[in-house]
């Protein structure tokens, strides 16, 4: 009797899976529209944080930026947004909540832009997607950006989702 139940479970699990190895069929990337060239970043950073008087730190920071190997830095926030919300720079609890609210909307939109590019390269309809992996270094909330992305892309509700959150630069 036990063997029969295990056999049925095994058959059900096999029917729910594809034959053969898993494959990544499309990768897309998207960046916020606001960016700063790496050479200009130290000046920008010290200006917006109002720390231009700390020249010894700025020199060290400039050296670090040169050896980092980046060409551009991309941001969702602009200098105008930072000036309008000074708490963003000081890390107050209310500012953190406001920043997370901004990211909760922006992250799925950026992910949808990247995913749309990947789907076009793949050449199949979005409804054929069975699994979705979303990696972000911007937020960690529940529900995560993957749920909003499913809605934005019009994917099936039963798509298997994996969210890798706050994974740093490796995201």
XYZ file of N, CA and C in Angstrom:
513
model
N 0.825 -1.196 0.000
C 0.000 0.000 0.000
C 0.866 1.255 0.000
N 1.942 1.270 0.786
C 2.825 2.436 0.846
C 3.508 2.646 -0.502
N 3.934 1.564 -1.128
C 4.612 1.671 -2.414
C 3.673 2.295 -3.446
N 2.413 1.962 -3.418
C 1.450 2.504 -4.365
C 1.309 4.011 -4.182
N 1.222 4.473 -2.941
C 1.099 5.915 -2.689
C 2.370 6.634 -3.130
N 3.537 6.069 -2.833
C 4.792 6.698 -3.252
C 4.901 6.725 -4.766
N 4.447 5.700 -5.408
C 4.482 5.660 -6.863
C 3.601 6.759 -7.442
N 2.433 6.954 -6.879
C 1.534 8.007 -7.356
C 2.166 9.385 -7.164
N 2.751 9.624 -6.003
C 3.411 10.904 -5.739
C 4.547 11.116 -6.727
N 5.317 10.070 -6.966
C 6.420 10.153 -7.918
C 5.907 10.474 -9.320
N 4.810 9.838 -9.715
C 4.236 10.099 -11.036
C 3.730 11.530 -11.144
N 3.102 12.021 -10.091
C 2.596 13.404 -10.088
C 3.758 14.381 -10.195
N 4.796 14.146 -9.387
C 5.958 15.048 -9.417
C 6.634 15.021 -10.794
N 6.724 13.847 -11.399
C 7.340 13.747 -12.719
C 6.507 14.491 -13.762
N 5.199 14.401 -13.679
C 4.311 15.066 -14.639
C 4.411 16.592 -14.527
N 4.770 17.094 -13.349
C 4.859 18.536 -13.135
C 6.202 19.114 -13.571
N 7.124 18.290 -13.972
C 8.460 18.757 -14.323
C 8.779 18.473 -15.786
N 9.653 19.315 -16.312
C 10.108 19.116 -17.687
C 11.184 18.037 -17.707
N 11.307 17.386 -18.835
C 12.386 16.418 -19.002
C 13.630 17.163 -19.461
N 14.753 16.765 -18.962
C 16.011 17.380 -19.363
C 16.472 18.442 -18.384
N 17.655 18.981 -18.638
C 18.227 19.951 -17.709
C 17.532 21.315 -17.813
N 17.612 22.051 -16.737
C 17.086 23.410 -16.737
C 18.007 24.294 -17.558
N 17.444 25.343 -18.115
C 18.246 26.250 -18.931
C 17.774 27.681 -18.729
N 18.702 28.598 -18.744
C 18.373 30.020 -18.741
C 18.213 30.413 -20.195
N 17.018 30.858 -20.547
C 16.728 31.141 -21.949
C 16.736 32.629 -22.264
N 16.893 33.436 -21.239
C 16.959 34.873 -21.485
C 17.405 35.611 -20.245
N 18.290 36.570 -20.427
C 18.753 37.424 -19.338
C 18.585 38.860 -19.809
N 18.022 39.683 -18.965
C 17.870 41.093 -19.304
C 18.409 41.959 -18.196
N 18.885 43.121 -18.561
C 19.362 44.077 -17.562
C 18.701 45.421 -17.819
N 18.582 46.191 -16.756
C 18.049 47.546 -16.863
C 18.690 48.376 -15.765
N 18.908 49.625 -16.059
C 19.499 50.540 -15.096
C 18.617 51.766 -14.958
N 18.649 52.405 -13.804
C 17.930 53.680 -13.673
C 18.466 54.676 -14.694
N 17.664 55.671 -15.026
C 18.056 56.615 -16.063
C 19.141 57.583 -15.600
N 19.200 57.882 -14.317
C 20.181 58.844 -13.819
C 21.503 58.133 -13.568
N 22.560 58.650 -14.159
C 23.870 58.056 -13.947
C 24.932 59.141 -13.870
N 26.050 58.788 -13.278
C 27.182 59.698 -13.134
C 28.427 58.932 -13.542
N 29.256 59.580 -14.333
C 30.527 58.973 -14.703
C 31.362 58.813 -13.441
N 32.084 57.733 -13.337
C 32.858 57.414 -12.132
C 33.837 58.538 -11.760
N 34.415 59.191 -12.760
C 35.355 60.281 -12.477
C 34.678 61.467 -11.797
N 33.387 61.638 -12.047
C 32.642 62.767 -11.474
C 31.971 62.423 -10.138
N 31.943 61.139 -9.810
C 31.210 60.705 -8.621
C 31.719 61.321 -7.312
N 33.026 61.397 -7.054
C 33.463 62.007 -5.789
C 32.970 63.446 -5.622
N 33.055 64.229 -6.687
C 32.556 65.611 -6.605
C 31.057 65.622 -6.314
N 30.305 64.793 -7.023
C 28.861 64.696 -6.805
C 28.548 64.279 -5.372
N 29.200 63.231 -4.919
C 28.910 62.683 -3.597
C 29.178 63.717 -2.499
N 30.323 64.363 -2.555
C 30.649 65.326 -1.508
C 29.782 66.587 -1.608
N 29.321 66.919 -2.820
C 28.423 68.069 -2.969
C 27.050 67.765 -2.372
N 26.467 66.629 -2.728
C 25.109 66.343 -2.248
C 25.071 66.046 -0.752
N 26.152 65.541 -0.203
C 26.191 65.278 1.238
C 26.681 66.488 2.029
N 26.993 67.567 1.288
C 27.465 68.812 1.905
C 28.697 68.575 2.775
N 29.645 67.813 2.238
C 30.894 67.476 2.934
C 32.124 67.913 2.136
N 31.957 68.906 1.272
C 33.058 69.337 0.422
C 34.260 69.848 1.214
N 34.031 70.263 2.441
C 35.123 70.773 3.268
C 36.065 69.659 3.748
N 35.663 68.417 3.625
C 36.502 67.291 4.056
C 37.410 66.846 2.907
N 38.317 67.715 2.522
C 39.144 67.472 1.340
C 40.034 66.243 1.476
N 40.527 65.964 2.671
C 41.379 64.777 2.841
C 40.593 63.489 2.585
N 39.344 63.462 2.967
C 38.504 62.292 2.692
C 38.143 62.213 1.209
N 37.919 63.368 0.612
C 37.563 63.395 -0.804
C 38.712 62.860 -1.657
N 39.949 63.194 -1.296
C 41.103 62.686 -2.036
C 41.185 61.161 -1.944
N 41.000 60.635 -0.743
C 41.024 59.179 -0.554
C 39.883 58.516 -1.317
N 38.697 59.115 -1.247
C 37.532 58.585 -1.936
C 37.759 58.603 -3.451
N 38.375 59.653 -3.962
C 38.669 59.747 -5.394
C 39.611 58.632 -5.831
N 40.614 58.341 -5.020
C 41.542 57.246 -5.337
C 40.812 55.909 -5.381
N 39.929 55.688 -4.407
C 39.151 54.453 -4.391
C 38.278 54.330 -5.636
N 37.676 55.427 -6.019
C 36.818 55.406 -7.209
C 37.616 55.099 -8.474
N 38.848 55.590 -8.561
C 39.682 55.324 -9.742
C 40.047 53.847 -9.858
N 40.325 53.196 -8.733
C 40.765 51.792 -8.802
C 39.605 50.805 -8.810
N 38.394 51.296 -8.669
C 37.236 50.413 -8.571
C 36.892 49.707 -9.880
N 37.231 50.291 -10.997
C 36.972 49.644 -12.275
C 35.591 49.898 -12.851
N 34.851 50.827 -12.287
C 33.527 51.161 -12.820
C 33.642 52.306 -13.811
N 32.745 52.321 -14.777
C 32.707 53.433 -15.711
C 31.624 54.429 -15.312
N 30.459 53.914 -14.943
C 29.327 54.767 -14.561
C 28.666 54.205 -13.314
N 28.045 55.092 -12.561
C 27.222 54.700 -11.421
C 25.793 55.118 -11.726
N 24.865 54.194 -11.518
C 23.459 54.445 -11.814
C 22.687 54.601 -10.510
N 21.774 55.583 -10.497
C 20.982 55.868 -9.304
C 19.533 56.117 -9.694
N 18.643 55.750 -8.810
C 17.251 56.141 -8.985
C 17.048 57.547 -8.438
N 17.747 57.841 -7.364
C 17.606 59.175 -6.756
C 18.458 60.190 -7.514
N 17.932 61.378 -7.613
C 18.648 62.476 -8.248
C 19.067 63.471 -7.176
N 19.892 64.418 -7.559
C 20.309 65.448 -6.618
C 19.107 66.258 -6.139
N 18.148 66.499 -7.024
C 16.938 67.234 -6.645
C 16.133 66.458 -5.603
N 16.030 65.147 -5.774
C 15.297 64.323 -4.816
C 15.997 64.345 -3.450
N 17.315 64.277 -3.460
C 18.070 64.304 -2.200
C 17.941 65.664 -1.513
N 17.967 66.746 -2.298
C 17.806 68.078 -1.706
C 16.406 68.265 -1.128
N 15.412 67.676 -1.770
C 14.038 67.792 -1.286
C 13.786 66.918 -0.057
N 14.613 65.905 0.147
C 14.460 64.975 1.276
C 15.793 64.838 2.003
N 16.191 65.842 2.794
C 17.507 65.786 3.445
C 17.663 64.594 4.387
N 16.576 64.061 4.895
C 16.652 62.899 5.771
C 17.201 61.669 5.071
N 17.112 61.620 3.721
C 17.651 60.494 2.971
C 19.145 60.331 3.221
N 19.834 61.440 3.399
C 21.284 61.410 3.585
C 21.691 61.143 5.018
N 20.769 61.325 5.946
C 21.115 61.192 7.357
C 20.630 59.882 7.968
N 19.889 59.100 7.206
C 19.482 57.774 7.666
C 18.465 57.752 8.787
N 17.575 58.736 8.825
C 16.536 58.717 9.845
C 15.560 57.577 9.546
N 14.902 57.032 10.583
C 13.972 55.915 10.346
C 12.859 56.258 9.350
N 12.313 57.465 9.435
C 11.244 57.826 8.490
C 11.789 57.936 7.072
N 13.041 58.389 6.945
C 13.656 58.484 5.622
C 13.897 57.094 5.041
N 14.278 56.161 5.887
C 14.482 54.798 5.411
C 13.167 54.226 4.882
N 12.086 54.434 5.592
C 10.782 53.964 5.119
C 10.414 54.614 3.791
N 10.669 55.916 3.675
C 10.365 56.618 2.423
C 11.212 56.081 1.276
N 12.492 55.816 1.519
C 13.368 55.270 0.485
C 12.906 53.874 0.074
N 12.515 53.059 1.047
C 12.038 51.710 0.722
C 10.739 51.761 -0.067
N 9.875 52.742 0.225
C 8.640 52.900 -0.542
C 8.939 53.247 -1.999
N 9.949 54.093 -2.208
C 10.348 54.455 -3.574
C 10.868 53.225 -4.302
N 11.728 52.470 -3.634
C 12.318 51.278 -4.255
C 11.261 50.202 -4.522
N 10.278 50.086 -3.635
C 9.235 49.075 -3.813
C 8.499 49.283 -5.133
N 8.421 50.514 -5.591
C 7.781 50.804 -6.877
C 8.789 50.735 -8.022
N 9.990 51.270 -7.800
C 10.981 51.376 -8.875
C 11.599 50.027 -9.246
N 11.867 49.174 -8.262
C 12.540 47.901 -8.543
C 11.730 47.010 -9.487
N 10.433 46.801 -9.251
C 9.683 45.969 -10.200
C 9.602 46.585 -11.599
N 9.549 47.926 -11.668
C 9.499 48.562 -12.989
C 10.804 48.344 -13.755
N 11.934 48.477 -13.063
C 13.220 48.201 -13.713
C 13.319 46.731 -14.104
N 12.874 45.861 -13.211
C 12.913 44.427 -13.505
C 12.023 44.096 -14.701
N 10.868 44.737 -14.809
C 9.971 44.493 -15.943
C 10.629 44.940 -17.246
N 11.353 46.048 -17.202
C 12.072 46.523 -18.390
C 13.130 45.506 -18.815
N 13.893 45.003 -17.844
C 14.925 44.009 -18.144
C 14.297 42.715 -18.651
N 13.232 42.281 -17.996
C 12.580 41.027 -18.387
C 11.970 41.126 -19.780
N 11.417 42.274 -20.112
C 10.833 42.447 -21.448
C 11.913 42.269 -22.517
N 13.106 42.798 -22.262
C 14.224 42.622 -23.208
C 14.595 41.141 -23.332
N 14.647 40.449 -22.198
C 15.002 39.030 -22.213
C 13.944 38.210 -22.940
N 12.692 38.544 -22.747
C 11.603 37.803 -23.396
C 11.655 38.002 -24.906
N 11.963 39.212 -25.348
C 12.087 39.474 -26.789
C 13.236 38.648 -27.371
N 14.384 38.612 -26.671
C 15.526 37.812 -27.147
C 15.179 36.326 -27.197
N 14.393 35.891 -26.223
C 13.989 34.491 -26.148
C 13.093 34.131 -27.325
N 12.205 35.048 -27.708
C 11.354 34.823 -28.871
C 10.079 34.049 -28.607
N 9.697 33.898 -27.363
C 8.470 33.180 -27.029
C 7.579 34.104 -26.198
N 6.311 33.785 -26.051
C 5.435 34.639 -25.239
C 5.736 34.509 -23.746
N 5.475 35.569 -23.016
C 5.726 35.586 -21.568
C 4.927 34.501 -20.848
N 3.801 34.109 -21.402
C 2.977 33.085 -20.762
C 3.645 31.708 -20.763
N 4.716 31.539 -21.548
C 5.457 30.277 -21.560
C 6.492 30.193 -20.439
N 6.672 31.257 -19.704
C 7.663 31.263 -18.621
C 7.169 30.379 -17.482
N 8.046 29.501 -17.001
C 7.688 28.605 -15.901
C 8.349 29.003 -14.588
N 9.526 29.639 -14.671
C 10.265 30.012 -13.475
C 10.782 31.442 -13.621
N 10.825 32.150 -12.515
C 11.285 33.531 -12.508
C 12.221 33.723 -11.325
N 13.423 34.213 -11.598
C 14.386 34.517 -10.542
C 14.632 36.018 -10.583
N 14.410 36.678 -9.461
C 14.624 38.122 -9.359
C 15.694 38.362 -8.313
N 16.777 39.026 -8.723
C 17.860 39.357 -7.798
C 17.933 40.867 -7.668
N 18.002 41.343 -6.434
C 18.092 42.777 -6.190
C 18.975 43.051 -4.981
N 19.694 44.130 -5.055
C 20.474 44.564 -3.895
C 19.824 45.788 -3.273
N 18.600 46.081 -3.672
C 17.935 47.312 -3.251
C 16.944 47.163 -2.116
N 16.317 46.021 -1.997
C 15.266 45.916 -1.001
C 15.096 44.487 -0.516
N 14.399 44.380 0.601
C 14.007 43.078 1.130
C 12.662 43.271 1.813
N 11.622 42.977 1.099
C 10.265 43.108 1.624
C 9.464 41.870 1.249
N 8.379 41.727 1.931
C 7.444 40.675 1.567
C 6.074 41.334 1.424
N 5.394 41.188 0.337
C 5.822 40.471 -0.855
C 6.952 41.217 -1.550
N 7.785 40.471 -2.233
C 8.978 41.019 -2.873
C 8.671 41.510 -4.285
N 9.703 42.032 -4.913
C 9.572 42.583 -6.269
C 9.115 41.525 -7.271
N 9.393 40.261 -7.007
C 9.006 39.207 -7.945
C 7.494 39.120 -8.121
N 6.730 39.352 -7.059
C 5.273 39.289 -7.165
C 4.745 40.420 -8.048
N 5.263 41.622 -7.853
C 4.859 42.746 -8.700
C 5.279 42.502 -10.146
N 6.438 41.894 -10.331
C 6.936 41.619 -11.678
C 6.027 40.637 -12.415
N 5.542 39.638 -11.723
C 4.607 38.688 -12.334
C 3.393 39.435 -12.876
N 2.888 40.361 -12.102
C 1.735 41.147 -12.519
C 2.074 42.067 -13.698
N 3.220 42.763 -13.612
C 3.609 43.695 -14.678
C 3.836 42.995 -16.015
N 4.351 41.783 -15.971
C 4.633 41.038 -17.204
C 3.449 40.208 -17.692
N 2.412 40.106 -16.871
C 1.252 39.309 -17.254
C 1.531 37.820 -17.241
N 2.394 37.378 -16.309
C 2.721 35.961 -16.219
C 1.609 35.197 -15.517
N 1.633 33.900 -15.665
C 0.666 33.053 -14.975
C 0.897 33.125 -13.469
N -0.131 33.000 -12.695
C -0.035 33.104 -11.231
C 0.763 31.951 -10.625
N 0.855 30.826 -11.330
C 1.557 29.664 -10.772
C 3.022 29.589 -11.207
N 3.572 30.671 -11.734
C 4.995 30.690 -12.091
C 5.811 30.516 -10.811
N 6.789 29.634 -10.854
C 7.656 29.416 -9.692
C 8.602 30.605 -9.572
N 8.517 31.290 -8.420
C 9.302 32.512 -8.234
C 10.374 32.308 -7.172
N 11.543 32.908 -7.429
C 12.615 32.936 -6.445
C 13.106 34.371 -6.363
N 13.154 34.895 -5.148
C 13.636 36.261 -4.935
C 14.940 36.199 -4.145
N 15.993 36.765 -4.729
C 17.277 36.881 -4.053
C 17.419 38.352 -3.660
N 17.255 38.622 -2.371
C 17.199 40.001 -1.930
C 18.432 40.388 -1.123
N 18.817 41.643 -1.240
C 19.953 42.211 -0.524
C 21.204 41.344 -0.705
N 21.457 40.981 -1.944
C 22.603 40.118 -2.227
C 23.814 40.911 -2.687
N 23.804 42.208 -2.461
C 24.963 43.045 -2.762
C 25.263 43.111 -4.240
N 26.506 43.357 -4.559
C 26.907 43.539 -5.955
C 26.717 42.277 -6.787
N 26.655 41.126 -6.159
C 26.484 39.899 -6.933
C 25.095 39.794 -7.542
N 24.140 40.612 -7.074
C 22.797 40.586 -7.664
C 22.868 41.090 -9.090
